Amino acid sequence: MTTTIKPTQSIEIKELLKFADRIFTSERGRFLFQEGMKADELYVIISGKIQISKITADGRELSLRICGENDICGELTLFTESPKYLLSAKVLEEGEIAAIKKNVIESEIFQNSKLAYEFMKWMSDHFRKTQTKFRDLVLNGKRGALFSTLIRMTNSYGVYKGKSILIDLPLTNQELANFCGTSRESTNRILSELKRDNIISVKKGKITVLDLQYLKDEIGCENCSAVYCSIE
């Protein structure tokens, strides 16, 4: 398995941390921010995992990505007047977070051309990831959305065990359903079918993909680069 480099790792993270207003420990289950709150900070993840999600009008949760080490969240509020967070950020795994004031990073981007270039490049990659996720959710239906999510998770958290791939991230069926925009019941049914057909196995809350090619064939996978086909 080839190790991929996250686009965010090209940004001078150490340089960004110089402008941190504070560094704090995040607690599992807490929110860094929630949709609709006044937005005056963005966050650099030093360690731990943060889930970015959107609450739909009917109360369902749609999980969009998981931020990990060296990732940035809260960036959608930059260069906007009286901004509010568009999404919610929930702590999945305890870690350290650096908070940077929005006006400070905006000023630095204007003055530091290298940082501005890397930030724009990262944003472009981030938008491409988001577009491909919504494409899969809209065009592939519930079953295809789950298959796509599993493929993305193997790229982000996959550990090869011979011909199988362990997704080294414990998730409940509800959390997995949130990434697919489906109900827990639908996800349970599809996972049961995949287990019955020996496409996946589940142990201690972690999924092992036994036949990745089957999932790819079912959704007509275009074999995009793992940089874009990820859950991050």
GROMACS .gro file of C-alpha atoms in nm:
model
  232
    1MET     CA    1   0.000   0.000   0.000
    2THR     CA    2   0.143   0.338  -0.102
    3THR     CA    3   0.140   0.607   0.165
    4THR     CA    4  -0.021   0.925   0.034
    5ILE     CA    5   0.064   1.278   0.137
    6LYS     CA    6  -0.223   1.493   0.255
    7PRO     CA    7  -0.256   1.820   0.065
    8THR     CA    8  -0.260   2.007   0.396
    9GLN     CA    9   0.087   1.882   0.479
   10SER     CA   10   0.233   2.111   0.212
   11ILE     CA   11   0.105   2.413   0.403
   12GLU     CA   12   0.358   2.546   0.652
   13ILE     CA   13   0.172   2.415   0.956
   14LYS     CA   14   0.450   2.520   1.193
   15GLU     CA   15   0.426   2.869   1.048
   16LEU     CA   16   0.051   2.874   1.105
   17LEU     CA   17   0.095   2.760   1.465
   18LYS     CA   18   0.301   3.073   1.535
   19PHE     CA   19  -0.022   3.269   1.502
   20ALA     CA   20  -0.226   3.045   1.729
   21ASP     CA   21  -0.427   3.236   1.985
   22ARG     CA   22  -0.449   2.929   2.205
   23ILE     CA   23  -0.383   2.555   2.207
   24PHE     CA   24  -0.622   2.333   2.398
   25THR     CA   25  -0.714   1.968   2.452
   26SER     CA   26  -1.032   1.856   2.281
   27GLU     CA   27  -1.268   1.616   2.457
   28ARG     CA   28  -1.446   1.333   2.277
   29GLY     CA   29  -1.811   1.417   2.211
   30ARG     CA   30  -1.765   1.794   2.244
   31PHE     CA   31  -1.806   2.042   1.958
   32LEU     CA   32  -1.536   2.281   1.838
   33PHE     CA   33  -1.815   2.477   1.676
   34GLN     CA   34  -2.169   2.425   1.558
   35GLU     CA   35  -2.359   2.540   1.253
   36GLY     CA   36  -2.491   2.895   1.292
   37MET     CA   37  -2.245   3.003   1.563
   38LYS     CA   38  -2.047   3.323   1.514
   39ALA     CA   39  -1.721   3.232   1.340
   40ASP     CA   40  -1.407   3.418   1.441
   41GLU     CA   41  -1.155   3.131   1.452
   42LEU     CA   42  -1.026   2.846   1.240
   43TYR     CA   43  -0.857   2.540   1.382
   44VAL     CA   44  -0.544   2.336   1.311
   45ILE     CA   45  -0.564   1.976   1.429
   46ILE     CA   46  -0.238   1.887   1.605
   47SER     CA   47  -0.365   1.543   1.711
   48GLY     CA   48  -0.696   1.361   1.744
   49LYS     CA   49  -0.988   1.340   1.500
   50ILE     CA   50  -1.271   1.585   1.426
   51GLN     CA   51  -1.589   1.501   1.233
   52ILE     CA   52  -1.731   1.773   1.007
   53SER     CA   53  -2.104   1.740   0.946
   54LYS     CA   54  -2.422   1.914   0.834
   55ILE     CA   55  -2.764   1.881   0.996
   56THR     CA   56  -3.035   1.855   0.730
   57ALA     CA   57  -3.371   2.030   0.747
   58ASP     CA   58  -3.544   1.709   0.863
   59GLY     CA   59  -3.294   1.659   1.146
   60ARG     CA   60  -3.069   1.400   0.983
   61GLU     CA   61  -2.693   1.432   1.006
   62LEU     CA   62  -2.473   1.420   0.696
   63SER     CA   63  -2.106   1.363   0.782
   64LEU     CA   64  -1.876   1.519   0.523
   65ARG     CA   65  -1.523   1.442   0.636
   66ILE     CA   66  -1.296   1.349   0.925
   67CYS     CA   67  -1.011   1.587   1.003
   68GLY     CA   68  -0.691   1.447   1.150
   69GLU     CA   69  -0.336   1.555   1.223
   70ASN     CA   70  -0.228   1.868   1.029
   71ASP     CA   71  -0.578   1.925   0.891
   72ILE     CA   72  -0.760   2.258   0.908
   73CYS     CA   73  -1.129   2.314   0.980
   74GLY     CA   74  -1.346   2.623   1.001
   75GLU     CA   75  -1.178   2.761   0.688
   76LEU     CA   76  -1.503   2.833   0.499
   77THR     CA   77  -1.555   3.153   0.698
   78LEU     CA   78  -1.242   3.330   0.571
   79PHE     CA   79  -1.286   3.664   0.392
   80THR     CA   80  -1.657   3.694   0.467
   81GLU     CA   81  -1.841   3.967   0.658
   82SER     CA   82  -2.010   3.876   0.989
   83PRO     CA   83  -1.944   3.504   0.925
   84LYS     CA   84  -2.118   3.212   1.087
   85TYR     CA   85  -2.006   2.851   1.075
   86LEU     CA   86  -2.179   2.662   0.792
   87LEU     CA   87  -2.105   2.318   0.939
   88SER     CA   88  -2.049   2.154   1.278
   89ALA     CA   89  -1.722   2.008   1.408
   90LYS     CA   90  -1.749   1.728   1.665
   91VAL     CA   91  -1.455   1.564   1.843
   92LEU     CA   92  -1.428   1.193   1.759
   93GLU     CA   93  -1.092   1.134   1.923
   94GLU     CA   94  -0.931   1.342   2.199
   95GLY     CA   95  -0.630   1.548   2.094
   96GLU     CA   96  -0.471   1.892   2.077
   97ILE     CA   97  -0.621   2.175   1.873
   98ALA     CA   98  -0.471   2.514   1.785
   99ALA     CA   99  -0.716   2.802   1.741
  100ILE     CA  100  -0.620   3.094   1.515
  101LYS     CA  101  -0.819   3.415   1.496
  102LYS     CA  102  -0.984   3.465   1.158
  103ASN     CA  103  -0.855   3.822   1.114
  104VAL     CA  104  -0.498   3.713   1.197
  105ILE     CA  105  -0.483   3.440   0.932
  106GLU     CA  106  -0.650   3.665   0.674
  107SER     CA  107  -0.383   3.929   0.732
  108GLU     CA  108  -0.103   3.671   0.707
  109ILE     CA  109  -0.239   3.531   0.380
  110PHE     CA  110  -0.226   3.880   0.228
  111GLN     CA  111   0.135   3.927   0.338
  112ASN     CA  112   0.276   3.577   0.282
  113SER     CA  113   0.249   3.477  -0.085
  114LYS     CA  114   0.382   3.125  -0.027
  115LEU     CA  115   0.124   3.059   0.241
  116ALA     CA  116  -0.149   3.212   0.022
  117TYR     CA  117  -0.054   2.983  -0.268
  118GLU     CA  118  -0.046   2.669  -0.053
  119PHE     CA  119  -0.374   2.762   0.115
  120MET     CA  120  -0.546   2.816  -0.222
  121LYS     CA  121  -0.408   2.484  -0.347
  122TRP     CA  122  -0.536   2.305  -0.039
  123MET     CA  123  -0.880   2.469  -0.073
  124SER     CA  124  -0.897   2.362  -0.438
  125ASP     CA  125  -0.817   2.001  -0.346
  126HIS     CA  126  -1.070   2.016  -0.064
  127PHE     CA  127  -1.348   2.135  -0.299
  128ARG     CA  128  -1.265   1.857  -0.548
  129LYS     CA  129  -1.299   1.600  -0.272
  130THR     CA  130  -1.634   1.745  -0.168
  131GLN     CA  131  -1.764   1.745  -0.526
  132THR     CA  132  -1.677   1.380  -0.579
  133LYS     CA  133  -1.846   1.284  -0.252
  134PHE     CA  134  -2.170   1.457  -0.347
  135ARG     CA  135  -2.150   1.302  -0.694
  136ASP     CA  136  -2.138   0.957  -0.537
  137LEU     CA  137  -2.419   1.032  -0.293
  138VAL     CA  138  -2.649   1.169  -0.562
  139LEU     CA  139  -2.579   0.931  -0.851
  140ASN     CA  140  -2.520   0.596  -0.681
  141GLY     CA  141  -2.819   0.567  -0.447
  142LYS     CA  142  -2.809   0.438  -0.089
  143ARG     CA  143  -2.623   0.118  -0.169
  144GLY     CA  144  -2.369   0.293  -0.390
  145ALA     CA  145  -2.320   0.569  -0.134
  146LEU     CA  146  -2.223   0.310   0.127
  147PHE     CA  147  -1.989   0.131  -0.114
  148SER     CA  148  -1.825   0.464  -0.202
  149THR     CA  149  -1.785   0.549   0.166
  150LEU     CA  150  -1.618   0.215   0.238
  151ILE     CA  151  -1.378   0.263  -0.054
  152ARG     CA  152  -1.288   0.612   0.071
  153MET     CA  153  -1.230   0.479   0.421
  154THR     CA  154  -0.990   0.213   0.292
  155ASN     CA  155  -0.789   0.493   0.131
  156SER     CA  156  -0.786   0.703   0.448
  157TYR     CA  157  -0.760   0.441   0.724
  158GLY     CA  158  -0.691   0.114   0.544
  159VAL     CA  159  -0.436  -0.134   0.679
  160TYR     CA  160  -0.358  -0.418   0.442
  161LYS     CA  161  -0.390  -0.766   0.590
  162GLY     CA  162  -0.291  -0.988   0.298
  163LYS     CA  163  -0.561  -0.938   0.034
  164SER     CA  164  -0.807  -0.780   0.279
  165ILE     CA  165  -0.808  -0.424   0.413
  166LEU     CA  166  -0.886  -0.336   0.774
  167ILE     CA  167  -1.049   0.007   0.816
  168ASP     CA  168  -0.867   0.107   1.133
  169LEU     CA  169  -1.139   0.340   1.259
  170PRO     CA  170  -1.415   0.218   1.491
  171LEU     CA  171  -1.757   0.339   1.372
  172THR     CA  172  -2.111   0.258   1.476
  173ASN     CA  173  -2.361   0.177   1.204
  174GLN     CA  174  -2.529   0.510   1.273
  175GLU     CA  175  -2.203   0.700   1.224
  176LEU     CA  176  -2.144   0.511   0.900
  177ALA     CA  177  -2.499   0.589   0.787
  178ASN     CA  178  -2.434   0.959   0.851
  179PHE     CA  179  -2.153   0.953   0.595
  180CYS     CA  180  -2.390   0.804   0.338
  181GLY     CA  181  -2.690   1.027   0.403
  182THR     CA  182  -2.901   0.718   0.476
  183SER     CA  183  -3.085   0.568   0.771
  184ARG     CA  184  -2.922   0.329   1.014
  185GLU     CA  185  -3.176   0.063   0.913
  186SER     CA  186  -3.075   0.083   0.545
  187THR     CA  187  -2.708   0.071   0.638
  188ASN     CA  188  -2.764  -0.230   0.867
  189ARG     CA  189  -2.940  -0.417   0.586
  190ILE     CA  190  -2.671  -0.348   0.325
  191LEU     CA  191  -2.388  -0.434   0.567
  192SER     CA  192  -2.561  -0.762   0.651
  193GLU     CA  193  -2.580  -0.846   0.279
  194LEU     CA  194  -2.211  -0.766   0.234
  195LYS     CA  195  -2.118  -0.984   0.532
  196ARG     CA  196  -2.334  -1.269   0.402
  197ASP     CA  197  -2.163  -1.250   0.063
  198ASN     CA  198  -1.815  -1.235   0.222
  199ILE     CA  199  -1.745  -0.888   0.085
  200ILE     CA  200  -1.674  -0.750   0.434
  201SER     CA  201  -1.635  -0.872   0.790
  202VAL     CA  202  -1.688  -0.681   1.115
  203LYS     CA  203  -1.504  -0.731   1.443
  204LYS     CA  204  -1.506  -0.506   1.750
  205GLY     CA  205  -1.665  -0.220   1.560
  206LYS     CA  206  -1.406  -0.223   1.279
  207ILE     CA  207  -1.482  -0.324   0.922
  208THR     CA  208  -1.248  -0.534   0.710
  209VAL     CA  209  -1.304  -0.517   0.334
  210LEU     CA  210  -1.246  -0.863   0.189
  211ASP     CA  211  -1.328  -0.782  -0.174
  212LEU     CA  212  -1.251  -0.419  -0.261
  213GLN     CA  213  -1.284  -0.481  -0.634
  214TYR     CA  214  -1.648  -0.588  -0.590
  215LEU     CA  215  -1.731  -0.253  -0.428
  216LYS     CA  216  -1.551  -0.065  -0.707
  217ASP     CA  217  -1.722  -0.262  -0.983
  218GLU     CA  218  -2.066  -0.206  -0.832
  219ILE     CA  219  -2.035   0.173  -0.850
  220GLY     CA  220  -1.830   0.195  -1.170
  221CYS     CA  221  -1.530   0.329  -0.978
  222GLU     CA  222  -1.312   0.561  -1.187
  223ASN     CA  223  -1.002   0.480  -0.978
  224CYS     CA  224  -0.948   0.841  -0.876
  225SER     CA  225  -0.630   0.928  -0.689
  226ALA     CA  226  -0.649   0.839  -0.319
  227VAL     CA  227  -0.578   1.207  -0.251
  228TYR     CA  228  -0.932   1.286  -0.370
  229CYS     CA  229  -1.103   0.954  -0.296
  230SER     CA  230  -1.078   0.976   0.082
  231ILE     CA  231  -1.297   1.048   0.381
  232GLU     CA  232  -1.070   1.328   0.501
   0.00000   0.00000   0.00000
